[in-house]
PDB file of C-alpha atoms in Angstrom:
ATOM      1  CA  MET A   1     -68.298  99.179 -67.426  1.00 46.00           C
ATOM      2  CA  SER A   2     -67.872  96.744 -70.337  1.00 46.00           C
ATOM      3  CA  GLU A   3     -69.485  93.344 -70.466  1.00 49.00           C
ATOM      4  CA  GLU A   4     -66.070  91.620 -70.007  1.00 49.00           C
ATOM      5  CA  GLU A   5     -65.463  93.545 -66.785  1.00 52.00           C
ATOM      6  CA  ILE A   6     -68.797  92.674 -65.196  1.00 56.00           C
ATOM      7  CA  ILE A   7     -68.288  90.315 -62.248  1.00 54.00           C
ATOM      8  CA  THR A   8     -71.029  87.727 -62.083  1.00 56.00           C
ATOM      9  CA  LEU A   9     -71.844  85.109 -59.424  1.00 52.00           C
ATOM     10  CA  ASP A  10     -70.851  82.348 -61.842  1.00 55.00           C
ATOM     11  CA  SER A  11     -67.440  83.910 -62.383  1.00 53.00           C
ATOM     12  CA  LEU A  12     -66.852  84.043 -58.620  1.00 48.00           C
ATOM     13  CA  LYS A  13     -67.864  80.391 -58.310  1.00 51.00           C
ATOM     14  CA  ASN A  14     -65.450  79.438 -61.058  1.00 51.00           C
ATOM     15  CA  THR A  15     -62.645  81.331 -59.321  1.00 49.00           C
ATOM     16  CA  GLU A  16     -63.265  79.455 -56.071  1.00 46.00           C
ATOM     17  CA  LYS A  17     -63.174  76.171 -57.969  1.00 45.00           C
ATOM     18  CA  ASN A  18     -59.882  77.132 -59.558  1.00 46.00           C
ATOM     19  CA  VAL A  19     -58.355  78.104 -56.233  1.00 45.00           C
ATOM     20  CA  SER A  20     -59.603  74.905 -54.615  1.00 42.00           C
ATOM     21  CA  PHE A  21     -58.217  72.850 -57.471  1.00 42.00           C
ATOM     22  CA  ALA A  22     -54.827  74.541 -57.224  1.00 42.00           C
ATOM     23  CA  VAL A  23     -54.557  73.841 -53.501  1.00 39.00           C
ATOM     24  CA  GLU A  24     -55.659  70.272 -53.991  1.00 42.00           C
ATOM     25  CA  GLU A  25     -53.106  69.824 -56.738  1.00 46.00           C
ATOM     26  CA  GLU A  26     -50.379  71.260 -54.516  1.00 47.00           C
ATOM     27  CA  VAL A  27     -51.265  68.880 -51.676  1.00 40.00           C
ATOM     28  CA  ASN A  28     -51.290  65.949 -54.032  1.00 56.00           C
ATOM     29  CA  GLU A  29     -47.870  66.877 -55.359  1.00 61.00           C
ATOM     30  CA  ALA A  30     -46.528  67.094 -51.804  1.00 63.00           C
ATOM     31  CA  GLU A  31     -47.699  63.535 -51.146  1.00 75.00           C
ATOM     32  CA  GLU A  32     -46.755  62.249 -54.573  1.00 83.00           C
ATOM     33  CA  THR A  33     -44.256  59.383 -54.817  1.00 84.00           C
ATOM     34  CA  HIS A  34     -41.762  58.803 -57.608  1.00 81.00           C
ATOM     35  CA  LEU A  35     -44.032  56.043 -58.955  1.00 83.00           C
ATOM     36  CA  ASP A  36     -47.024  58.402 -58.936  1.00 83.00           C
ATOM     37  CA  TYR A  37     -44.936  60.991 -60.747  1.00 82.00           C
ATOM     38  CA  LYS A  38     -43.877  58.488 -63.422  1.00 81.00           C
ATOM     39  CA  ARG A  39     -47.466  57.369 -63.818  1.00 85.00           C
ATOM     40  CA  ARG A  40     -48.634  60.961 -64.184  1.00 85.00           C
ATOM     41  CA  LEU A  41     -46.081  61.704 -66.877  1.00 84.00           C
ATOM     42  CA  ASN A  42     -47.047  58.460 -68.608  1.00 85.00           C
ATOM     43  CA  LYS A  43     -43.618  57.729 -70.057  1.00 84.00           C
ATOM     44  CA  LYS A  44     -40.501  55.725 -69.388  1.00 86.00           C
ATOM     45  CA  VAL A  45     -37.727  57.034 -67.156  1.00 81.00           C
ATOM     46  CA  SER A  46     -35.355  56.909 -70.081  1.00 81.00           C
ATOM     47  CA  GLU A  47     -37.611  59.399 -71.854  1.00 83.00           C
ATOM     48  CA  PHE A  48     -37.528  61.926 -68.973  1.00 84.00           C
ATOM     49  CA  THR A  49     -35.993  65.296 -69.452  1.00 86.00           C
ATOM     50  CA  GLU A  50     -33.146  66.275 -67.119  1.00 87.00           C
ATOM     51  CA  GLU A  51     -35.558  68.337 -65.015  1.00 88.00           C
ATOM     52  CA  GLU A  52     -38.106  65.487 -64.835  1.00 84.00           C
ATOM     53  CA  LYS A  53     -35.366  62.976 -64.027  1.00 85.00           C
ATOM     54  CA  SER A  54     -34.057  65.225 -61.250  1.00 86.00           C
ATOM     55  CA  HIS A  55     -37.519  65.534 -59.706  1.00 87.00           C
ATOM     56  CA  TYR A  56     -38.077  61.780 -60.065  1.00 84.00           C
ATOM     57  CA  ASN A  57     -34.823  61.012 -58.270  1.00 87.00           C
ATOM     58  CA  LYS A  58     -35.707  63.499 -55.551  1.00 87.00           C
ATOM     59  CA  LEU A  59     -39.038  61.786 -54.946  1.00 86.00           C
ATOM     60  CA  ALA A  60     -37.371  58.351 -55.008  1.00 83.00           C
ATOM     61  CA  GLY A  61     -34.795  59.516 -52.422  1.00 87.00           C
ATOM     62  CA  ARG A  62     -37.536  60.899 -50.201  1.00 86.00           C
ATOM     63  CA  MET A  63     -39.380  57.595 -50.370  1.00 85.00           C
ATOM     64  CA  LYS A  64     -36.205  55.649 -49.518  1.00 84.00           C
ATOM     65  CA  ARG A  65     -35.504  57.845 -46.490  1.00 86.00           C
ATOM     66  CA  LYS A  66     -39.087  57.391 -45.340  1.00 84.00           C
ATOM     67  CA  ASN A  67     -38.888  53.607 -45.712  1.00 85.00           C
ATOM     68  CA  ASP A  68     -35.517  53.484 -43.939  1.00 84.00           C
ATOM     69  CA  LYS A  69     -36.905  55.516 -41.034  1.00 87.00           C
ATOM     70  CA  GLU A  70     -39.967  53.304 -40.748  1.00 85.00           C
ATOM     71  CA  GLU A  71     -37.763  50.209 -40.837  1.00 85.00           C
ATOM     72  CA  GLU A  72     -35.510  51.665 -38.123  1.00 86.00           C
ATOM     73  CA  ILE A  73     -38.501  52.483 -35.912  1.00 88.00           C
ATOM     74  CA  SER A  74     -39.942  49.009 -36.488  1.00 85.00           C
ATOM     75  CA  LYS A  75     -36.603  47.373 -35.617  1.00 85.00           C
ATOM     76  CA  LYS A  76     -36.286  49.495 -32.480  1.00 86.00           C
ATOM     77  CA  ASN A  77     -39.805  48.558 -31.400  1.00 85.00           C
ATOM     78  CA  GLU A  78     -39.046  44.874 -31.930  1.00 85.00           C
ATOM     79  CA  GLU A  79     -35.889  45.134 -29.805  1.00 85.00           C
ATOM     80  CA  GLU A  80     -37.804  46.912 -27.032  1.00 84.00           C
ATOM     81  CA  GLU A  81     -40.537  44.286 -27.116  1.00 84.00           C
ATOM     82  CA  LYS A  82     -37.931  41.512 -26.939  1.00 85.00           C
ATOM     83  CA  LEU A  83     -36.173  43.219 -24.024  1.00 86.00           C
ATOM     84  CA  ASN A  84     -39.454  43.757 -22.176  1.00 84.00           C
ATOM     85  CA  GLU A  85     -40.365  40.131 -22.743  1.00 86.00           C
ATOM     86  CA  GLU A  86     -37.045  39.009 -21.239  1.00 88.00           C
ATOM     87  CA  LYS A  87     -37.583  41.328 -18.262  1.00 87.00           C
ATOM     88  CA  LYS A  88     -41.085  39.966 -17.854  1.00 88.00           C
ATOM     89  CA  ILE A  89     -39.853  36.360 -17.829  1.00 89.00           C
ATOM     90  CA  ASN A  90     -37.140  37.189 -15.276  1.00 89.00           C
ATOM     91  CA  MET A  91     -39.644  39.013 -13.096  1.00 88.00           C
ATOM     92  CA  PHE A  92     -42.078  36.103 -13.215  1.00 89.00           C
ATOM     93  CA  ASN A  93     -39.302  33.679 -12.236  1.00 89.00           C
ATOM     94  CA  GLN A  94     -38.319  35.900  -9.302  1.00 87.00           C
ATOM     95  CA  LEU A  95     -41.923  36.031  -8.081  1.00 87.00           C
ATOM     96  CA  TYR A  96     -42.293  32.266  -8.467  1.00 87.00           C
ATOM     97  CA  VAL A  97     -39.204  31.676  -6.309  1.00 86.00           C
ATOM     98  CA  LEU A  98     -40.398  34.185  -3.671  1.00 82.00           C
ATOM     99  CA  LYS A  99     -43.815  32.507  -3.486  1.00 84.00           C
ATOM    100  CA  GLN A 100     -42.193  29.089  -3.074  1.00 85.00           C
ATOM    101  CA  LYS A 101     -39.734  30.302  -0.446  1.00 80.00           C
ATOM    102  CA  PHE A 102     -42.265  32.382   1.517  1.00 76.00           C
ATOM    103  CA  PRO A 103     -45.637  30.658   1.035  1.00 79.00           C
ATOM    104  CA  ASP A 104     -47.194  32.239   4.132  1.00 73.00           C
ATOM    105  CA  ASN A 105     -49.526  35.108   3.196  1.00 71.00           C
ATOM    106  CA  THR A 106     -48.371  35.044  -0.452  1.00 79.00           C
ATOM    107  CA  GLY A 107     -50.486  32.089  -1.610  1.00 77.00           C
ATOM    108  CA  ASP A 108     -53.407  34.348  -2.516  1.00 82.00           C
ATOM    109  CA  ILE A 109     -51.261  36.536  -4.761  1.00 86.00           C
ATOM    110  CA  HIS A 110     -51.824  35.278  -8.297  1.00 88.00           C
ATOM    111  CA  ILE A 111     -49.062  35.551 -10.892  1.00 88.00           C
ATOM    112  CA  ASP A 112     -49.220  34.617 -14.544  1.00 87.00           C
ATOM    113  CA  LYS A 113     -46.744  34.658 -17.431  1.00 85.00           C
ATOM    114  CA  GLU A 114     -49.248  36.572 -19.548  1.00 86.00           C
ATOM    115  CA  MET A 115     -49.308  39.519 -17.113  1.00 88.00           C
ATOM    116  CA  SER A 116     -47.623  42.726 -18.195  1.00 88.00           C
ATOM    117  CA  LEU A 117     -44.259  43.744 -16.770  1.00 85.00           C
ATOM    118  CA  LYS A 118     -45.864  46.617 -14.864  1.00 88.00           C
ATOM    119  CA  ILE A 119     -48.371  44.331 -13.122  1.00 90.00           C
ATOM    120  CA  LEU A 120     -45.639  41.818 -12.240  1.00 89.00           C
ATOM    121  CA  GLU A 121     -43.544  44.617 -10.749  1.00 88.00           C
ATOM    122  CA  GLU A 122     -46.528  45.661  -8.633  1.00 89.00           C
ATOM    123  CA  LYS A 123     -46.940  42.030  -7.517  1.00 87.00           C
ATOM    124  CA  LYS A 124     -43.262  41.890  -6.530  1.00 86.00           C
ATOM    125  CA  SER A 125     -43.563  45.076  -4.497  1.00 84.00           C
ATOM    126  CA  LEU A 126     -46.575  43.620  -2.652  1.00 84.00           C
ATOM    127  CA  ILE A 127     -44.867  40.265  -1.975  1.00 82.00           C
ATOM    128  CA  LEU A 128     -41.698  41.941  -0.674  1.00 78.00           C
ATOM    129  CA  GLN A 129     -43.804  44.146   1.566  1.00 74.00           C
ATOM    130  CA  ILE A 130     -45.570  41.081   2.995  1.00 75.00           C
ATOM    131  CA  ILE A 131     -42.272  39.230   3.512  1.00 72.00           C
ATOM    132  CA  THR A 132     -40.672  42.243   5.160  1.00 68.00           C
ATOM    133  CA  THR A 133     -43.626  42.805   7.481  1.00 67.00           C
ATOM    134  CA  LYS A 134     -43.838  39.155   8.457  1.00 69.00           C
ATOM    135  CA  ASN A 135     -40.140  38.894   9.338  1.00 68.00           C
ATOM    136  CA  SER A 136     -39.630  42.431  10.599  1.00 75.00           C
ATOM    137  CA  GLU A 137     -39.641  41.472  14.306  1.00 80.00           C
ATOM    138  CA  SER A 138     -36.701  39.103  13.681  1.00 78.00           C
ATOM    139  CA  VAL A 139     -34.857  41.871  11.877  1.00 75.00           C
ATOM    140  CA  VAL A 140     -35.519  44.276  14.738  1.00 81.00           C
ATOM    141  CA  PHE A 141     -34.190  41.683  17.170  1.00 84.00           C
ATOM    142  CA  GLU A 142     -31.023  41.244  15.127  1.00 80.00           C
ATOM    143  CA  THR A 143     -30.639  45.032  15.189  1.00 81.00           C
ATOM    144  CA  LEU A 144     -30.957  45.085  18.975  1.00 84.00           C
ATOM    145  CA  LEU A 145     -28.480  42.226  19.223  1.00 83.00           C
ATOM    146  CA  LEU A 146     -26.038  44.078  16.998  1.00 81.00           C
ATOM    147  CA  MET A 147     -26.318  47.162  19.206  1.00 83.00           C
ATOM    148  CA  CYS A 148     -25.717  45.040  22.303  1.00 84.00           C
ATOM    149  CA  ARG A 149     -22.606  43.445  20.821  1.00 81.00           C
ATOM    150  CA  SER A 150     -21.307  46.800  19.586  1.00 80.00           C
ATOM    151  CA  GLY A 151     -21.830  48.378  23.012  1.00 81.00           C
ATOM    152  CA  GLU A 152     -20.188  45.444  24.723  1.00 81.00           C
ATOM    153  CA  ARG A 153     -17.156  45.577  22.433  1.00 76.00           C
ATOM    154  CA  GLY A 154     -16.943  49.342  22.791  1.00 78.00           C
ATOM    155  CA  LEU A 155     -16.621  49.089  26.567  1.00 78.00           C
ATOM    156  CA  ASN A 156     -14.044  46.333  26.212  1.00 73.00           C
ATOM    157  CA  TYR A 157     -11.778  48.711  24.323  1.00 73.00           C
ATOM    158  CA  PHE A 158     -11.679  50.838  27.500  1.00 77.00           C
ATOM    159  CA  ASN A 159     -11.030  47.710  29.611  1.00 78.00           C
ATOM    160  CA  ILE A 160     -14.525  47.860  31.082  1.00 78.00           C
ATOM    161  CA  ASP A 161     -16.108  44.426  31.316  1.00 77.00           C
ATOM    162  CA  ALA A 162     -19.337  45.458  33.035  1.00 80.00           C
ATOM    163  CA  LEU A 163     -21.383  44.309  30.034  1.00 79.00           C
ATOM    164  CA  GLU A 164     -19.309  41.237  29.256  1.00 80.00           C
ATOM    165  CA  GLY A 165     -21.657  38.538  27.898  1.00 83.00           C
ATOM    166  CA  TYR A 166     -24.611  40.948  27.577  1.00 85.00           C
ATOM    167  CA  ALA A 167     -25.247  40.126  23.907  1.00 83.00           C
ATOM    168  CA  ASP A 168     -25.198  36.396  24.566  1.00 86.00           C
ATOM    169  CA  ASN A 169     -27.661  36.825  27.451  1.00 89.00           C
ATOM    170  CA  VAL A 170     -29.998  38.847  25.227  1.00 89.00           C
ATOM    171  CA  ASP A 171     -29.700  36.230  22.492  1.00 88.00           C
ATOM    172  CA  SER A 172     -30.665  33.517  25.001  1.00 90.00           C
ATOM    173  CA  GLN A 173     -33.944  35.385  25.592  1.00 90.00           C
ATOM    174  CA  ARG A 174     -34.811  35.427  21.880  1.00 88.00           C
ATOM    175  CA  GLU A 175     -38.052  33.432  22.285  1.00 89.00           C
ATOM    176  CA  ASP A 176     -39.309  35.873  24.906  1.00 91.00           C
ATOM    177  CA  ILE A 177     -38.227  39.091  23.203  1.00 89.00           C
ATOM    178  CA  ILE A 178     -39.390  38.423  19.630  1.00 87.00           C
ATOM    179  CA  PRO A 179     -43.133  38.109  20.511  1.00 88.00           C
ATOM    180  CA  ILE A 180     -42.890  41.480  22.273  1.00 88.00           C
ATOM    181  CA  LEU A 181     -41.234  43.023  19.242  1.00 85.00           C
ATOM    182  CA  LYS A 182     -43.910  41.522  16.978  1.00 82.00           C
ATOM    183  CA  GLU A 183     -46.628  43.114  19.081  1.00 84.00           C
ATOM    184  CA  MET A 184     -44.854  46.483  18.891  1.00 84.00           C
ATOM    185  CA  VAL A 185     -44.560  46.144  15.103  1.00 78.00           C
ATOM    186  CA  ASP A 186     -48.230  45.246  14.739  1.00 76.00           C
ATOM    187  CA  LEU A 187     -49.246  48.231  16.872  1.00 79.00           C
ATOM    188  CA  GLY A 188     -47.094  50.526  14.738  1.00 76.00           C
ATOM    189  CA  GLU A 189     -44.776  51.447  17.619  1.00 79.00           C
ATOM    190  CA  ILE A 190     -41.825  50.243  15.527  1.00 73.00           C
ATOM    191  CA  ASP A 191     -41.621  51.558  11.950  1.00 70.00           C
ATOM    192  CA  THR A 192     -40.631  48.733   9.604  1.00 66.00           C
ATOM    193  CA  SER A 193     -41.237  50.568   6.324  1.00 62.00           C
ATOM    194  CA  MET A 194     -37.482  50.742   5.707  1.00 60.00           C
ATOM    195  CA  MET A 195     -36.872  47.048   6.431  1.00 64.00           C
ATOM    196  CA  THR A 196     -36.044  46.127   2.852  1.00 65.00           C
ATOM    197  CA  PRO A 197     -34.414  42.742   2.073  1.00 64.00           C
ATOM    198  CA  GLN A 198     -31.132  44.528   1.423  1.00 69.00           C
ATOM    199  CA  LEU A 199     -31.226  46.254   4.814  1.00 69.00           C
ATOM    200  CA  ARG A 200     -32.183  43.034   6.587  1.00 67.00           C
ATOM    201  CA  LEU A 201     -29.257  41.247   4.949  1.00 71.00           C
ATOM    202  CA  MET A 202     -26.869  44.025   5.940  1.00 75.00           C
ATOM    203  CA  ILE A 203     -28.023  43.889   9.586  1.00 70.00           C
ATOM    204  CA  VAL A 204     -27.685  40.106   9.787  1.00 69.00           C
ATOM    205  CA  MET A 205     -24.268  40.143   8.114  1.00 76.00           C
ATOM    206  CA  SER A 206     -23.074  42.923  10.440  1.00 74.00           C
ATOM    207  CA  SER A 207     -24.235  40.924  13.449  1.00 71.00           C
ATOM    208  CA  VAL A 208     -22.352  37.866  12.180  1.00 75.00           C
ATOM    209  CA  ALA A 209     -19.240  39.987  11.594  1.00 75.00           C
ATOM    210  CA  VAL A 210     -19.276  41.344  15.158  1.00 71.00           C
ATOM    211  CA  LYS A 211     -19.821  37.872  16.586  1.00 72.00           C
ATOM    212  CA  THR A 212     -16.909  36.530  14.490  1.00 79.00           C
ATOM    213  CA  MET A 213     -14.677  39.292  15.841  1.00 74.00           C
ATOM    214  CA  GLU A 214     -15.652  38.280  19.378  1.00 70.00           C
ATOM    215  CA  GLN A 215     -14.803  34.656  18.716  1.00 76.00           C
ATOM    216  CA  ASN A 216     -11.428  35.555  17.213  1.00 79.00           C
ATOM    217  CA  ASN A 217     -10.579  37.829  20.133  1.00 74.00           C
ATOM    218  CA  ASP A 218     -11.505  35.067  22.563  1.00 72.00           C
ATOM    219  CA  LYS A 219      -9.207  32.682  20.700  1.00 76.00           C
ATOM    220  CA  LYS A 220      -6.349  35.164  20.937  1.00 74.00           C
ATOM    221  CA  LYS A 221      -6.941  35.624  24.671  1.00 70.00           C
ATOM    222  CA  ASN A 222      -7.010  31.882  25.191  1.00 71.00           C
ATOM    223  CA  GLN A 223      -3.819  31.458  23.204  1.00 71.00           C
ATOM    224  CA  ILE A 224      -2.094  34.148  25.307  1.00 70.00           C
ATOM    225  CA  VAL A 225      -3.126  32.296  28.467  1.00 64.00           C
ATOM    226  CA  VAL A 226      -1.793  29.025  27.077  1.00 66.00           C
ATOM    227  CA  ASP A 227       1.488  30.640  26.064  1.00 67.00           C
ATOM    228  CA  ASN A 228       1.907  32.130  29.518  1.00 68.00           C
ATOM    229  CA  LEU A 229       1.323  28.744  31.128  1.00 66.00           C
ATOM    230  CA  ASP A 230       3.982  27.140  28.917  1.00 64.00           C
ATOM    231  CA  THR A 231       6.633  29.674  29.825  1.00 62.00           C
TER     232      THR A 231
END
Protein backbone atom coordinates (compact mmCIF):
# COMPACT_ATOMS: atom_id res chain seq x y z
CA MET A 1 0.00 0.00 0.00
CA SER A 2 1.44 3.39 -1.03
CA GLU A 3 1.90 6.26 1.36
CA GLU A 4 -0.94 8.23 -0.33
CA GLU A 5 -3.37 5.37 0.27
CA ILE A 6 -2.60 5.00 3.96
CA ILE A 7 -5.58 6.12 6.06
CA THR A 8 -4.46 7.96 9.16
CA LEU A 9 -6.43 9.21 12.18
CA ASP A 10 -5.79 12.79 11.12
CA SER A 11 -7.25 12.16 7.68
CA LEU A 12 -10.42 10.71 9.25
CA LYS A 13 -10.71 13.75 11.51
CA ASN A 14 -10.36 16.06 8.55
CA THR A 15 -13.08 14.15 6.68
CA GLU A 16 -15.48 14.53 9.61
CA LYS A 17 -14.75 18.25 9.71
CA ASN A 18 -15.47 18.54 6.01
CA VAL A 19 -18.74 16.65 6.32
CA SER A 20 -19.77 18.74 9.31
CA PHE A 21 -18.91 21.93 7.46
CA ALA A 22 -20.92 20.85 4.42
CA VAL A 23 -24.01 20.13 6.51
CA GLU A 24 -23.63 23.39 8.38
CA GLU A 25 -23.28 25.27 5.12
CA GLU A 26 -26.40 23.57 3.74
CA VAL A 27 -28.42 24.52 6.84
CA ASN A 28 -27.22 28.08 6.63
CA GLU A 29 -28.22 28.31 2.99
CA ALA A 30 -31.68 27.00 3.84
CA GLU A 31 -32.12 29.79 6.39
CA GLU A 32 -30.40 32.41 4.26
CA THR A 33 -32.35 35.54 3.30
CA HIS A 34 -31.96 37.54 0.10
CA LEU A 35 -30.05 40.17 2.10
CA ASP A 36 -27.70 37.52 3.50
CA TYR A 37 -27.18 36.20 -0.02
CA LYS A 38 -26.34 39.65 -1.36
CA ARG A 39 -23.98 40.23 1.53
CA ARG A 40 -22.26 36.89 0.91
CA LEU A 41 -21.73 37.66 -2.77
CA ASN A 42 -20.45 41.11 -1.80
CA LYS A 43 -21.68 42.89 -4.91
CA LYS A 44 -24.55 44.99 -6.16
CA VAL A 45 -27.72 43.42 -7.51
CA SER A 46 -27.07 45.04 -10.84
CA GLU A 47 -23.83 43.06 -11.02
CA PHE A 48 -25.55 39.69 -10.43
CA THR A 49 -25.53 37.05 -13.08
CA GLU A 50 -28.89 35.76 -14.32
CA GLU A 51 -28.54 32.69 -12.10
CA GLU A 52 -27.60 34.79 -9.04
CA LYS A 53 -30.43 37.23 -9.73
CA SER A 54 -32.91 34.35 -10.03
CA HIS A 55 -31.80 32.91 -6.69
CA TYR A 56 -31.90 36.37 -5.10
CA ASN A 57 -35.46 36.95 -6.29
CA LYS A 58 -36.45 33.50 -5.05
CA LEU A 59 -35.12 34.27 -1.57
CA ALA A 60 -36.79 37.70 -1.61
CA GLY A 61 -40.12 36.10 -2.56
CA ARG A 62 -39.78 33.54 0.20
CA MET A 63 -39.12 36.31 2.71
CA LYS A 64 -42.15 38.29 1.50
CA ARG A 65 -44.43 35.26 1.82
CA LYS A 66 -43.11 34.65 5.32
CA ASN A 67 -43.68 38.27 6.34
CA ASP A 68 -47.18 38.28 4.81
CA LYS A 69 -48.07 35.11 6.70
CA GLU A 70 -46.77 36.49 9.99
CA GLU A 71 -48.70 39.71 9.40
CA GLU A 72 -51.88 37.74 8.65
CA ILE A 73 -51.48 35.66 11.82
CA SER A 74 -50.80 38.81 13.86
CA LYS A 75 -53.88 40.53 12.42
CA LYS A 76 -56.02 37.47 13.12
CA ASN A 77 -54.78 37.32 16.70
CA GLU A 78 -55.57 41.01 17.18
CA GLU A 79 -59.12 40.49 15.86
CA GLU A 80 -59.63 37.51 18.18
CA GLU A 81 -58.33 39.47 21.15
CA LYS A 82 -60.66 42.36 20.30
CA LEU A 83 -63.63 40.01 19.95
CA ASN A 84 -62.82 38.27 23.23
CA GLU A 85 -62.51 41.64 24.93
CA GLU A 86 -65.96 42.65 23.66
CA LYS A 87 -67.40 39.32 24.85
CA LYS A 88 -65.75 39.82 28.22
CA ILE A 89 -67.24 43.30 28.61
CA ASN A 90 -70.71 42.05 27.65
CA MET A 91 -70.40 39.14 30.07
CA PHE A 92 -69.32 41.43 32.90
CA ASN A 93 -72.29 43.74 32.22
CA GLN A 94 -74.68 40.77 32.28
CA LEU A 95 -73.27 39.59 35.61
CA TYR A 96 -73.48 43.09 37.06
CA VAL A 97 -77.17 43.34 36.12
CA LEU A 98 -77.89 39.87 37.55
CA LYS A 99 -76.19 40.74 40.84
CA GLN A 100 -78.18 43.97 41.09
CA LYS A 101 -81.48 42.30 40.23
CA PHE A 102 -80.94 39.23 42.45
CA PRO A 103 -78.77 40.42 45.35
CA ASP A 104 -79.79 37.55 47.65
CA ASN A 105 -77.06 34.89 47.84
CA THR A 106 -75.07 36.53 45.01
CA GLY A 107 -73.43 39.30 47.04
CA ASP A 108 -70.46 37.10 47.92
CA ILE A 109 -69.73 36.30 44.28
CA HIS A 110 -66.97 38.69 43.24
CA ILE A 111 -66.74 39.87 39.63
CA ASP A 112 -64.08 42.08 38.10
CA LYS A 113 -63.48 43.55 34.64
CA GLU A 114 -59.95 42.18 34.68
CA MET A 115 -61.16 38.57 34.97
CA SER A 116 -60.81 36.34 31.94
CA LEU A 117 -63.81 35.44 29.81
CA LYS A 118 -63.66 31.84 31.01
CA ILE A 119 -63.81 32.84 34.68
CA LEU A 120 -66.69 35.26 34.03
CA GLU A 121 -68.60 32.50 32.24
CA GLU A 122 -68.09 30.25 35.26
CA LYS A 123 -69.36 33.06 37.52
CA LYS A 124 -72.46 33.44 35.33
CA SER A 125 -73.17 29.72 35.51
CA LEU A 126 -72.92 29.85 39.31
CA ILE A 127 -75.16 32.93 39.62
CA LEU A 128 -77.82 31.44 37.33
CA GLN A 129 -77.74 28.24 39.34
CA ILE A 130 -78.27 30.20 42.57
CA ILE A 131 -81.11 32.24 41.05
CA THR A 132 -82.78 29.15 39.64
CA THR A 133 -82.53 27.26 42.92
CA LYS A 134 -83.83 30.18 44.96
CA ASN A 135 -86.89 30.71 42.75
CA SER A 136 -87.47 27.10 41.76
CA GLU A 137 -90.42 26.58 44.15
CA SER A 138 -92.27 29.46 42.45
CA VAL A 139 -91.57 27.93 39.06
CA VAL A 140 -92.83 24.54 40.24
CA PHE A 141 -95.99 26.22 41.52
CA GLU A 142 -96.56 27.92 38.18
CA THR A 143 -96.11 24.52 36.54
CA LEU A 144 -98.73 22.99 38.82
CA LEU A 145 -101.05 25.91 38.15
CA LEU A 146 -100.58 25.47 34.41
CA MET A 147 -101.45 21.79 34.71
CA CYS A 148 -104.56 22.66 36.72
CA ARG A 149 -105.74 25.18 34.15
CA SER A 150 -105.00 22.81 31.26
CA GLY A 151 -106.91 19.99 32.95
CA GLU A 152 -109.81 22.29 33.72
CA ARG A 153 -110.00 23.56 30.14
CA GLY A 154 -109.68 20.02 28.80
CA LEU A 155 -112.75 18.88 30.72
CA ASN A 156 -114.66 21.96 29.58
CA TYR A 157 -114.22 20.89 25.97
CA PHE A 158 -116.26 17.77 26.87
CA ASN A 159 -118.85 19.93 28.67
CA ILE A 160 -117.70 18.65 32.05
CA ASP A 161 -117.53 21.43 34.63
CA ALA A 162 -116.56 19.30 37.62
CA LEU A 163 -113.25 21.13 37.95
CA GLU A 164 -114.56 24.58 37.07
CA GLY A 165 -112.58 27.15 39.10
CA TYR A 166 -110.00 24.57 40.26
CA ALA A 167 -107.01 26.60 39.03
CA ASP A 168 -108.25 29.76 40.73
CA ASN A 169 -108.76 27.87 43.99
CA VAL A 170 -105.22 26.47 43.80
CA ASP A 171 -103.87 29.93 43.04
CA SER A 172 -105.65 31.30 46.13
CA GLN A 173 -103.65 28.82 48.24
CA ARG A 174 -100.32 30.04 46.85
CA GLU A 175 -98.95 31.15 50.23
CA ASP A 176 -99.63 27.73 51.74
CA ILE A 177 -98.43 25.63 48.81
CA ILE A 178 -95.15 27.39 47.97
CA PRO A 179 -93.49 26.71 51.40
CA ILE A 180 -94.32 23.02 50.95
CA LEU A 181 -92.81 23.03 47.47
CA LYS A 182 -89.70 24.81 48.80
CA GLU A 183 -89.23 22.10 51.42
CA MET A 184 -89.57 19.41 48.75
CA VAL A 185 -87.00 21.20 46.58
CA ASP A 186 -84.56 21.54 49.48
CA LEU A 187 -84.93 17.83 50.32
CA GLY A 188 -84.27 16.90 46.69
CA GLU A 189 -87.72 15.39 46.18
CA ILE A 190 -88.26 17.76 43.25
CA ASP A 191 -85.46 17.95 40.67
CA THR A 192 -84.89 21.56 39.67
CA SER A 193 -81.70 21.03 37.66
CA MET A 194 -83.58 21.74 34.43
CA MET A 195 -85.22 24.93 35.72
CA THR A 196 -83.25 27.26 33.47
CA PRO A 197 -84.35 30.91 33.06
CA GLN A 198 -85.61 30.08 29.57
CA LEU A 199 -87.75 27.21 30.87
CA ARG A 200 -89.09 29.32 33.72
CA LEU A 201 -90.06 32.05 31.29
CA MET A 202 -91.80 29.55 29.01
CA ILE A 203 -93.81 28.11 31.93
CA VAL A 204 -94.90 31.52 33.17
CA MET A 205 -95.81 32.71 29.65
CA SER A 206 -97.78 29.49 29.02
CA SER A 207 -99.67 29.99 32.27
CA VAL A 208 -100.51 33.57 31.27
CA ALA A 209 -101.64 32.38 27.82
CA VAL A 210 -104.02 29.79 29.30
CA LYS A 211 -105.42 32.33 31.76
CA THR A 212 -105.95 34.83 28.92
CA MET A 213 -107.86 32.18 26.96
CA GLU A 214 -110.07 31.59 30.00
CA GLN A 215 -110.82 35.29 30.32
CA ASN A 216 -111.66 35.61 26.62
CA ASN A 217 -113.95 32.57 26.75
CA ASP A 218 -115.70 34.02 29.79
CA LYS A 219 -116.23 37.29 27.91
CA LYS A 220 -117.75 35.42 24.98
CA LYS A 221 -120.07 33.49 27.30
CA ASN A 222 -121.14 36.69 29.00
CA GLN A 223 -121.76 38.36 25.66
CA ILE A 224 -123.92 35.41 24.53
CA VAL A 225 -125.99 35.73 27.71
CA VAL A 226 -126.41 39.45 27.15
CA ASP A 227 -127.43 38.92 23.52
CA ASN A 228 -129.99 36.33 24.55
CA LEU A 229 -131.48 38.71 27.11
CA ASP A 230 -131.82 41.45 24.48
CA THR A 231 -133.69 39.25 22.05
